[in-house]
Structures are given as structure tokens and as C-alpha cells.
Short mmCIF file of C-alpha atoms and ligand atoms in Angstrom, two decimals:
data_model
loop_
_atom_site.label_atom_id
_atom_site.label_comp_id
_atom_site.label_asym_id
_atom_site.label_seq_id
_atom_site.Cartn_x
_atom_site.Cartn_y
_atom_site.Cartn_z
CA MET A 5 -1.41 8.65 -24.94
CA ARG A 6 -1.37 9.97 -21.40
CA VAL A 7 0.37 7.80 -18.85
CA VAL A 8 -0.28 8.68 -15.18
CA SER A 9 0.75 6.88 -12.00
CA GLY A 10 1.63 7.57 -8.40
CA ILE A 11 3.58 6.04 -5.57
CA GLN A 12 3.43 6.82 -1.86
CA PRO A 13 6.55 8.34 -0.35
CA THR A 14 6.30 6.49 2.99
CA GLY A 15 8.40 3.41 3.81
CA GLN A 16 11.13 1.83 1.78
CA PRO A 17 10.47 1.27 -1.95
CA HIS A 18 10.85 -2.46 -2.68
CA LEU A 19 11.02 -5.09 -5.37
CA GLY A 20 7.20 -5.31 -5.59
CA ASN A 21 7.00 -1.57 -6.37
CA TYR A 22 9.79 -2.00 -8.97
CA LEU A 23 8.51 -5.04 -10.82
CA GLY A 24 4.80 -4.24 -10.43
CA ALA A 25 4.91 -0.57 -11.32
CA ILE A 26 8.20 1.38 -11.65
CA ARG A 27 9.54 -0.77 -14.49
CA ASN A 28 6.39 0.01 -16.44
CA TYR A 29 6.68 3.74 -15.68
CA VAL A 30 10.05 3.62 -17.48
CA LYS A 31 8.76 1.60 -20.42
CA LEU A 32 5.57 3.64 -20.84
CA GLN A 33 7.39 6.98 -20.52
CA ASP A 34 9.31 5.99 -23.68
CA ASP A 35 6.14 4.76 -25.39
CA ALA A 36 4.39 8.05 -24.54
CA VAL A 37 7.27 10.16 -25.86
CA ALA A 38 7.31 8.06 -29.06
CA ALA A 39 3.57 8.53 -29.50
CA GLY A 40 3.77 12.32 -28.94
CA GLY A 41 1.93 11.99 -25.61
CA GLU A 42 2.89 12.63 -21.98
CA CYS A 43 3.84 10.58 -18.94
CA LEU A 44 3.16 11.96 -15.45
CA ILE A 45 4.61 10.21 -12.42
CA PHE A 46 3.90 11.67 -9.01
CA LEU A 47 4.79 11.12 -5.37
CA ALA A 48 1.47 10.65 -3.61
CA ASP A 49 2.34 12.72 -0.53
CA LEU A 50 -1.34 13.69 0.00
CA HIS A 51 -2.18 10.01 0.26
CA ALA A 52 0.31 9.65 3.09
CA LEU A 53 -2.12 11.60 5.35
CA SER A 54 -4.46 8.62 5.35
CA MET A 55 -2.21 6.77 7.84
CA PRO A 56 -0.21 8.06 10.81
CA HIS A 57 2.90 9.80 9.47
CA ASP A 58 5.74 12.00 10.71
CA PRO A 59 5.52 15.50 9.19
CA LYS A 60 9.27 16.01 9.80
CA GLU A 61 10.08 13.05 7.56
CA LEU A 62 7.55 13.39 4.81
CA TYR A 63 9.41 15.72 2.48
CA ALA A 64 12.76 14.02 3.05
CA SER A 65 11.24 10.65 2.10
CA THR A 66 9.57 12.28 -0.89
CA LEU A 67 12.95 13.48 -2.14
CA GLU A 68 14.50 10.07 -1.50
CA LEU A 69 11.80 8.49 -3.60
CA VAL A 70 12.43 10.96 -6.40
CA ALA A 71 16.10 9.81 -6.33
CA THR A 72 14.98 6.18 -6.40
CA LEU A 73 12.63 6.72 -9.37
CA VAL A 74 15.34 8.50 -11.32
CA ALA A 75 17.83 5.76 -10.40
CA CYS A 76 15.32 3.22 -11.78
CA GLY A 77 15.15 5.04 -15.11
CA VAL A 78 12.31 7.55 -14.79
CA ASP A 79 13.76 10.47 -16.77
CA PRO A 80 12.63 13.95 -15.69
CA ASN A 81 13.28 15.13 -19.23
CA LYS A 82 10.80 12.63 -20.60
CA ALA A 83 8.30 12.24 -17.75
CA VAL A 84 6.63 14.94 -15.65
CA LEU A 85 7.82 14.05 -12.13
CA PHE A 86 6.21 15.91 -9.21
CA ASN A 87 4.56 15.65 -5.81
CA GLN A 88 0.83 16.11 -5.32
CA ALA A 89 1.22 18.79 -2.61
CA GLN A 90 2.53 21.23 -5.21
CA VAL A 91 -0.47 20.74 -7.47
CA PRO A 92 -3.59 21.86 -5.53
CA ALA A 93 -5.83 20.74 -8.40
CA HIS A 94 -5.59 17.16 -7.05
CA SER A 95 -7.29 18.10 -3.77
CA GLU A 96 -9.73 20.41 -5.53
CA LEU A 97 -10.82 17.78 -8.02
CA GLN A 98 -11.23 15.26 -5.24
CA TRP A 99 -13.79 17.47 -3.58
CA LEU A 100 -15.61 18.01 -6.83
CA LEU A 101 -15.76 14.23 -7.38
CA ASN A 102 -17.00 13.55 -3.83
CA GLY A 103 -20.45 14.53 -5.07
CA THR A 104 -20.33 11.70 -7.65
CA ALA A 105 -18.59 8.92 -5.69
CA ARG A 106 -21.08 6.69 -3.81
CA MET A 107 -20.75 5.42 -0.22
CA GLY A 108 -21.53 1.91 -1.42
CA TRP A 109 -18.64 1.98 -3.89
CA LEU A 110 -16.13 3.07 -1.24
CA ASN A 111 -17.51 0.54 1.24
CA ARG A 112 -16.42 -2.21 -1.13
CA MET A 113 -12.75 -1.13 -1.27
CA THR A 114 -10.68 -4.00 0.08
CA GLN A 115 -7.68 -1.79 0.88
CA PHE A 116 -9.75 0.23 3.38
CA LYS A 117 -10.88 -3.02 5.03
CA ASP A 118 -7.28 -4.30 5.17
CA LYS A 119 -5.73 -1.09 6.44
CA SER A 120 -8.41 -0.16 8.97
CA GLY A 121 -8.46 -3.76 10.28
CA LYS A 122 -10.54 -4.18 13.43
CA ASN A 123 -10.47 -0.43 14.16
CA ARG A 124 -12.81 0.85 11.45
CA GLU A 125 -14.34 3.49 13.72
CA GLY A 126 -10.91 4.87 14.52
CA ALA A 127 -9.70 4.97 10.87
CA SER A 128 -9.22 8.41 9.30
CA ILE A 129 -11.79 9.78 6.84
CA ALA A 130 -8.80 10.21 4.51
CA LEU A 131 -8.26 6.41 4.50
CA PHE A 132 -11.91 5.95 3.51
CA THR A 133 -12.00 8.63 0.79
CA TYR A 134 -8.46 7.93 -0.45
CA PRO A 135 -9.73 6.15 -3.63
CA VAL A 136 -11.61 9.36 -4.64
CA LEU A 137 -8.31 11.29 -4.44
CA GLN A 138 -6.73 8.52 -6.50
CA ALA A 139 -9.53 8.91 -9.09
CA ALA A 140 -8.88 12.69 -9.16
CA ASP A 141 -5.13 11.99 -9.64
CA VAL A 142 -5.72 10.23 -12.95
CA LEU A 143 -8.88 11.92 -14.22
CA LEU A 144 -7.30 15.38 -13.79
CA TYR A 145 -4.90 14.55 -16.64
CA GLN A 146 -7.26 12.54 -18.90
CA ALA A 147 -5.03 9.50 -18.25
CA THR A 148 -5.33 6.74 -20.83
CA HIS A 149 -2.75 4.29 -19.34
CA VAL A 150 -2.14 3.77 -15.60
CA PRO A 151 0.75 1.41 -14.79
CA VAL A 152 0.07 -0.23 -11.39
CA GLY A 153 0.34 -3.50 -9.51
CA GLU A 154 -2.76 -5.64 -9.12
CA ASP A 155 -3.53 -4.26 -5.64
CA GLN A 156 -4.54 -0.96 -7.28
CA LYS A 157 -6.89 -2.50 -9.85
CA GLN A 158 -9.97 -1.99 -7.72
CA HIS A 159 -9.12 1.69 -7.19
CA LEU A 160 -8.79 2.15 -10.95
CA GLU A 161 -12.17 0.49 -11.50
CA LEU A 162 -13.63 3.01 -9.07
CA ALA A 163 -11.98 5.85 -11.02
CA ARG A 164 -13.69 4.55 -14.14
CA ASP A 165 -17.06 4.33 -12.35
CA ILE A 166 -16.73 7.91 -11.08
CA ALA A 167 -15.72 9.18 -14.55
CA GLN A 168 -18.60 7.34 -16.19
CA LYS A 169 -21.21 8.60 -13.75
CA PHE A 170 -19.91 12.16 -13.85
CA ASN A 171 -19.95 12.15 -17.67
CA LYS A 172 -23.50 10.77 -17.68
CA ASP A 173 -24.80 13.20 -15.03
CA PHE A 174 -23.02 16.38 -16.05
CA ALA A 175 -21.78 16.16 -19.66
CA SER A 176 -23.15 15.27 -23.05
CA GLU A 177 -22.26 11.97 -24.68
CA ASP A 178 -20.24 13.62 -27.47
CA ALA A 179 -18.27 15.88 -25.10
CA PRO A 180 -17.39 13.87 -21.95
CA VAL A 181 -15.39 15.67 -19.27
CA PHE A 182 -13.31 12.61 -18.29
CA THR A 183 -11.45 9.90 -20.17
CA LEU A 184 -11.80 6.36 -18.79
CA PRO A 185 -8.33 5.19 -17.67
CA GLU A 186 -6.96 1.69 -18.39
CA PRO A 187 -4.85 -0.04 -15.74
CA ILE A 188 -1.63 -1.52 -17.13
CA ILE A 189 -0.70 -4.47 -14.91
CA PRO A 190 2.38 -6.64 -15.72
CA PRO A 191 1.11 -10.24 -15.92
CA GLU A 192 4.31 -11.82 -14.59
CA ALA A 193 4.72 -9.37 -11.65
CA ALA A 194 1.16 -8.32 -10.84
CA ARG A 195 1.55 -9.21 -7.16
CA ILE A 196 4.99 -9.92 -5.71
CA MET A 197 4.57 -11.72 -2.42
CA SER A 198 6.42 -11.51 0.90
CA LEU A 199 9.58 -13.62 1.19
CA ARG A 200 8.33 -14.86 4.59
CA ASP A 201 4.76 -15.72 3.58
CA GLY A 202 3.73 -16.59 0.03
CA ASN A 203 0.12 -15.58 0.78
CA ALA A 204 0.89 -11.99 1.90
CA LYS A 205 1.79 -9.17 -0.44
CA MET A 206 5.35 -7.78 -0.32
CA SER A 207 4.70 -4.48 1.39
CA LYS A 208 6.41 -1.40 2.80
CA SER A 209 4.35 -1.73 5.97
CA ASP A 210 5.37 -5.35 6.84
CA PRO A 211 7.25 -5.05 10.15
CA SER A 212 9.77 -7.69 9.02
CA ASP A 213 12.49 -6.27 6.80
CA MET A 214 13.27 -9.90 5.80
CA SER A 215 9.89 -10.04 4.06
CA ARG A 216 11.01 -7.71 1.25
CA ILE A 217 13.95 -6.76 -0.96
CA ASN A 218 14.37 -2.99 -0.65
CA LEU A 219 15.66 -1.19 -3.73
CA ALA A 220 18.43 0.26 -1.54
CA ASP A 221 19.57 -3.15 -0.18
CA ASP A 222 23.22 -4.04 -0.90
CA ALA A 223 24.38 -7.32 -2.42
CA ASP A 224 24.98 -9.00 0.95
CA GLU A 225 21.51 -8.11 2.22
CA ILE A 226 19.87 -9.32 -1.00
CA MET A 227 21.72 -12.67 -0.95
CA LYS A 228 20.91 -13.13 2.78
CA LYS A 229 17.20 -12.40 2.26
CA VAL A 230 16.93 -14.77 -0.70
CA LYS A 231 18.77 -17.51 1.21
CA LYS A 232 16.41 -17.12 4.16
CA ALA A 233 13.27 -16.83 1.99
CA LYS A 234 10.61 -19.38 2.97
CA THR A 235 10.30 -22.36 0.61
CA ASP A 236 9.20 -26.00 0.75
CA PRO A 237 11.26 -29.16 0.64
CA GLU A 238 10.18 -30.30 -2.89
CA PRO A 239 12.35 -29.81 -6.00
CA LEU A 240 11.05 -27.38 -8.62
CA PRO A 241 8.58 -28.76 -11.16
CA SER A 242 9.37 -28.57 -14.90
CA GLU A 243 6.23 -26.57 -15.75
CA ALA A 244 4.39 -23.62 -14.14
CA LYS A 245 1.26 -25.64 -13.44
CA GLY A 246 3.24 -27.83 -11.05
CA LEU A 247 3.63 -24.79 -8.79
CA GLU A 248 -0.06 -24.73 -7.85
CA GLY A 249 -0.47 -24.82 -4.09
CA ARG A 250 3.20 -23.89 -3.56
CA ALA A 251 2.81 -20.15 -2.97
CA GLU A 252 6.40 -19.46 -1.90
CA ALA A 253 7.99 -21.42 -4.76
CA GLN A 254 5.62 -19.78 -7.24
CA ASN A 255 6.58 -16.33 -5.98
CA LEU A 256 10.32 -16.94 -6.27
CA VAL A 257 9.99 -18.43 -9.77
CA GLY A 258 7.74 -15.48 -10.71
CA ILE A 259 10.38 -12.98 -9.49
CA TYR A 260 13.05 -14.78 -11.50
CA ALA A 261 10.82 -14.76 -14.59
CA ALA A 262 10.02 -11.05 -14.28
CA LEU A 263 13.68 -10.11 -13.82
CA ALA A 264 14.87 -12.31 -16.69
CA ASP A 265 11.97 -11.31 -18.96
CA GLU A 266 11.08 -14.98 -19.38
CA SER A 267 7.89 -16.96 -18.80
CA MET A 268 7.67 -19.18 -15.66
CA ASP A 269 7.70 -22.21 -18.03
CA GLN A 270 10.98 -20.99 -19.54
CA VAL A 271 12.53 -20.58 -16.07
CA LEU A 272 11.35 -24.06 -15.09
CA ALA A 273 12.74 -25.52 -18.32
CA THR A 274 16.14 -24.55 -16.88
CA PHE A 275 15.54 -25.27 -13.14
CA GLY A 276 12.91 -28.06 -13.19
CA GLY A 277 14.03 -30.95 -11.01
CA GLU A 278 16.50 -28.77 -9.05
CA GLY A 279 16.14 -27.93 -5.38
CA PHE A 280 16.21 -24.44 -3.92
CA GLY A 281 19.89 -24.89 -3.01
CA LYS A 282 20.63 -24.40 -6.69
CA PHE A 283 17.80 -22.00 -7.59
CA LYS A 284 18.19 -19.46 -4.76
CA PRO A 285 21.81 -18.43 -5.51
CA ALA A 286 20.85 -17.98 -9.20
CA LEU A 287 17.89 -15.82 -8.18
CA GLY A 288 20.04 -13.83 -5.75
CA GLU A 289 22.64 -13.12 -8.44
CA LEU A 290 19.96 -11.99 -10.89
CA LEU A 291 18.54 -9.64 -8.25
CA VAL A 292 21.95 -8.19 -7.46
CA GLU A 293 22.67 -7.73 -11.16
CA THR A 294 19.40 -5.74 -11.56
CA LEU A 295 19.39 -3.79 -8.33
CA ALA A 296 23.11 -2.97 -7.81
CA PRO A 297 23.23 -0.28 -10.52
CA ILE A 298 19.99 1.20 -9.19
CA GLY A 299 21.38 1.36 -5.64
CA GLU A 300 24.60 2.91 -6.89
CA ARG A 301 22.80 5.61 -8.87
CA PHE A 302 20.45 6.25 -5.92
CA ARG A 303 23.39 6.88 -3.61
CA GLU A 304 24.86 9.37 -6.10
CA LEU A 305 21.58 11.31 -6.37
CA LYS A 306 20.04 11.20 -2.92
CA ASP A 307 22.00 13.99 -1.22
CA ASP A 308 21.71 16.48 -4.09
CA ARG A 309 18.78 18.22 -2.50
CA GLU A 310 18.89 21.21 -4.88
CA SER A 311 18.57 19.09 -8.03
CA LEU A 312 15.78 16.96 -6.50
CA ASP A 313 13.84 20.10 -5.42
CA ALA A 314 14.29 21.50 -8.91
CA ILE A 315 12.96 18.29 -10.58
CA LEU A 316 9.81 18.52 -8.44
CA ALA A 317 9.28 22.25 -9.01
CA ARG A 318 9.64 21.89 -12.79
CA GLY A 319 7.35 18.86 -12.84
CA ALA A 320 4.71 20.57 -10.70
CA ALA A 321 4.61 23.62 -13.00
CA LYS A 322 4.04 21.35 -16.00
CA ALA A 323 1.41 19.28 -14.12
CA ARG A 324 -0.49 22.44 -13.09
CA GLU A 325 -0.56 23.45 -16.75
CA LEU A 326 -1.67 20.01 -17.99
CA GLY A 327 -4.40 19.62 -15.33
CA GLY A 328 -5.82 23.15 -15.66
CA PRO A 329 -8.27 22.61 -18.52
CA THR A 330 -9.90 19.54 -16.93
CA LEU A 331 -10.29 21.27 -13.56
CA THR A 332 -11.99 24.22 -15.27
CA ALA A 333 -14.23 21.90 -17.30
CA THR A 334 -15.26 20.17 -14.09
CA TYR A 335 -16.15 23.39 -12.25
CA ASP A 336 -18.08 24.50 -15.33
CA ALA A 337 -19.96 21.21 -15.70
CA LEU A 338 -21.03 21.44 -12.06
CA GLY A 339 -22.28 25.01 -12.43
CA LEU A 340 -19.64 26.39 -10.05
CA VAL A 341 -18.54 29.90 -10.96
CA ARG A 342 -14.93 30.81 -10.02
CA GLY A 343 -15.00 34.38 -11.39
CA LYS A 344 -12.75 35.76 -14.05
P1 LIG B 9 1.95 2.18 -3.41
O1 LIG B 9 2.80 3.36 -3.02
O2 LIG B 9 1.49 1.25 -2.32
O3 LIG B 9 2.67 1.33 -4.48
C1 LIG B 9 3.23 1.91 -5.66
C2 LIG B 9 3.02 0.94 -6.83
O4 LIG B 9 3.62 -0.31 -6.57
C3 LIG B 9 2.69 -1.37 -6.78
N1 LIG B 9 2.97 -2.45 -5.79
C4 LIG B 9 3.13 -3.73 -6.11
N2 LIG B 9 3.10 -4.39 -7.28
C5 LIG B 9 3.31 -5.70 -7.29
N3 LIG B 9 3.56 -6.42 -6.15
C6 LIG B 9 3.59 -5.84 -4.94
N4 LIG B 9 3.85 -6.51 -3.82
C7 LIG B 9 3.36 -4.41 -4.89
N5 LIG B 9 3.33 -3.50 -3.87
C8 LIG B 9 3.05 -2.32 -4.45
C9 LIG B 9 1.32 -0.71 -6.53
O5 LIG B 9 0.32 -1.44 -7.12
C10 LIG B 9 1.53 0.65 -7.13
O6 LIG B 9 1.30 0.65 -8.49
N6 LIG B 9 -2.63 4.22 -4.03
C11 LIG B 9 -1.29 4.03 -4.66
C12 LIG B 9 -0.63 5.30 -5.10
C13 LIG B 9 -1.46 6.15 -5.97
C14 LIG B 9 -1.78 5.91 -7.33
C15 LIG B 9 -2.59 7.03 -7.72
C16 LIG B 9 -1.42 4.92 -8.26
C17 LIG B 9 -2.11 7.31 -5.58
N7 LIG B 9 -2.77 7.81 -6.63
C18 LIG B 9 -3.08 7.10 -9.03
C19 LIG B 9 -1.91 5.04 -9.57
C20 LIG B 9 -2.72 6.12 -9.92
C21 LIG B 9 -0.39 3.34 -3.66
O7 LIG B 9 -0.55 3.46 -2.46
O8 LIG B 9 0.70 2.70 -4.23
#
């Protein structure tokens, strides 16, 4: 079992990152250790180049995100925690895979369409080829399980297509170079939506801070954001199917369910017939209960620069070791000679 996943170090990590991905990093790191496998979690700093970014802030926000991940339960003694920039094999493998990835495949990526918007011609090449780097990120380590939110599913399908075509073109059936990775998407928190618009994803890049719960928000901020979250005037139904067409209500009930480890039907068995005046304070309290210890631990860790640097250096050394054999096998399969 090889668990591999990444998270970008730009913007504030939020509840969507936590419920959609980070919680599963923690669970799968334990499963991997129990199965005698490995879990690699990395800060995708190379991906940050795909959008405008401030070089002066990049490493500081990378270290902050390391502190956040550790505060959430990613354990550097169980998982290999590192940043891509310290493992050049990610960029190298991307180039080697560029010969296999097809223009048509990348043209279909919805995230490129969303992020480039009306300015496709002005978008960076990195934004377009970003999914090939993401494929390299997981294929380099022969990932079997990739915990992600639903928005990354299409990128993982591309990684599988690239692996399959490369294996077919350059390897024999009984000795493939790459393993096909499986996305692990939590059904109850696949896509946490904005608190201001139930049809938009909760996102680091939303200009409104009221649209998301940041993992570093304090109890007052959390309660205020939940209280102001957009809803509708109807009481809650007693079953999940009654939430159809009520995007905001569905999102809030989904968040409650994910936090309480219950199904939406179970949540509605308790709150069905109630209005949001009763439901919102209960949701706010549950959020504070979950996030307060994370925020506390984050504040203890975030200024210990030496320890955070050391976690990344140790993780990167291990990642370089784990990725080495696949990188060599890829060069070899392509007939590229690196010398002795
Ligand atoms: P990023 O940094 O945007 O998000 C990190 C993780 O959080 C999940 N996520 C969500 N899940 C549920 N609801 C939401 N509203 C929500 N917002 C974000 C994302 O799905 C992701 O799992 N391209 C990736 C980083 C990456 C990566 C990889 C991931 C680079 N290489 C290789 C997996 C494997 C990204 O930008 O995630």
C-alpha cells in the first residue's frame, strides 16, 4: 500500500481541504503503516507556479502548511512529509511523461478552463501542463491510494491514462513501469461548498473570507461565519432526499454529517422539522469542537522554523530514495542514457 497526496501551499487551508482530503491523509497514514506500506504527503510548491504567486511568501506559507498538517494529525514519524521543490524527480518525471500525455486529454481538464477563465491565451503553460506534473507526483512513487476531494478526480483519471499509455508503449505487460493509482474520495465530504453560495466550491481563492471556514479561524469567527451562512427559509426535512434543490441546506447538513461521522439521514433524524435557528448553533459548536484543538496545536508549532525545516528535509531525503527506482526505470524504458 502506497498512499500519496499533495496540497498547494498558497492561500489559507480550509474546512474543504480538511474534510475532503487531510482527514483521509491521517486515516490512510495509519492504514499504510499497519499494512507495512508507506504514506507520502507533500506540499505542492511547484504547482504554485501555475498561478501568480509571491516568491517572498512561498516558503513561509509552505512551512505554515506543514504546521497545519501536523496539527491535523499527519505524523512525520509515520508519513513522509516533504515539499516538491526538494525532490527534483517530480519535475524530471513530468518532462518524461510530457511525451506520453496528449493535447486532447489536457484540453478536457475542467480546472484549466475554470482557472484560465476568459483569458486562455494569457494563462501560463504551467497551468495547462499542471495535471502532467500531478501525474508525475503520484506515478513516481507507484501510488496505490490517492486521498483527494472530488475536484481532483479528473486529474487522477489523467494520471491513470498516462500510466496506461506509457506502460503499453514502453513496457511489457508483465513488467509495467507504473502502477495505476486509485483516488480515495470521502463520499460524505467529496465537495464542500462555499458558505455564501451552495453551487460554488469552498476554495482558498474565493475573495470572500466569509465563504469558508479556515482551519486557523477562532471560535468567534467560526460561529459568526456559520450564523451568516446562506440558507433558505424552509425547515430541515427529515430525510436526505428532501434536500434536493436546496444546495445551501444540503451543504450544511453534509458538513455536520462529515464532522459527526454520521449519514445525512441520521443528522436529519435529529434535526428534521427544525429551522436553521436551531441547526446552525449546533453545527457551529461541532465545528469549534473539531477545529479548536487543531488551531491550538498549529499556533504552538508554526513559529518553530527549525523543526519544520527539519521535517521537510528528512521527508525529502526519504522521498528521493523512494522515487529513485521509478525515475531510473522511466529513463531506461525511454532509451535515455544518464551515464554511470
Ligand atoms: P488543493 O491544494 O486545491 O487542495 C488540497 C486537497 O483538498 C481537496 N479540496 C476539497 N475537498 C472537498 N471540498 C472542497 N471544497 C475542497 N477544496 C479542496 C482537494 O481535492 C485536494 O485533495 N492539484 C492539487 C494538489 C496536488 C495533488 C497532487 C493532489 C498536486 N499534486 C497529486 C493529489 C495527488 C490541488 O491543487 O489541491
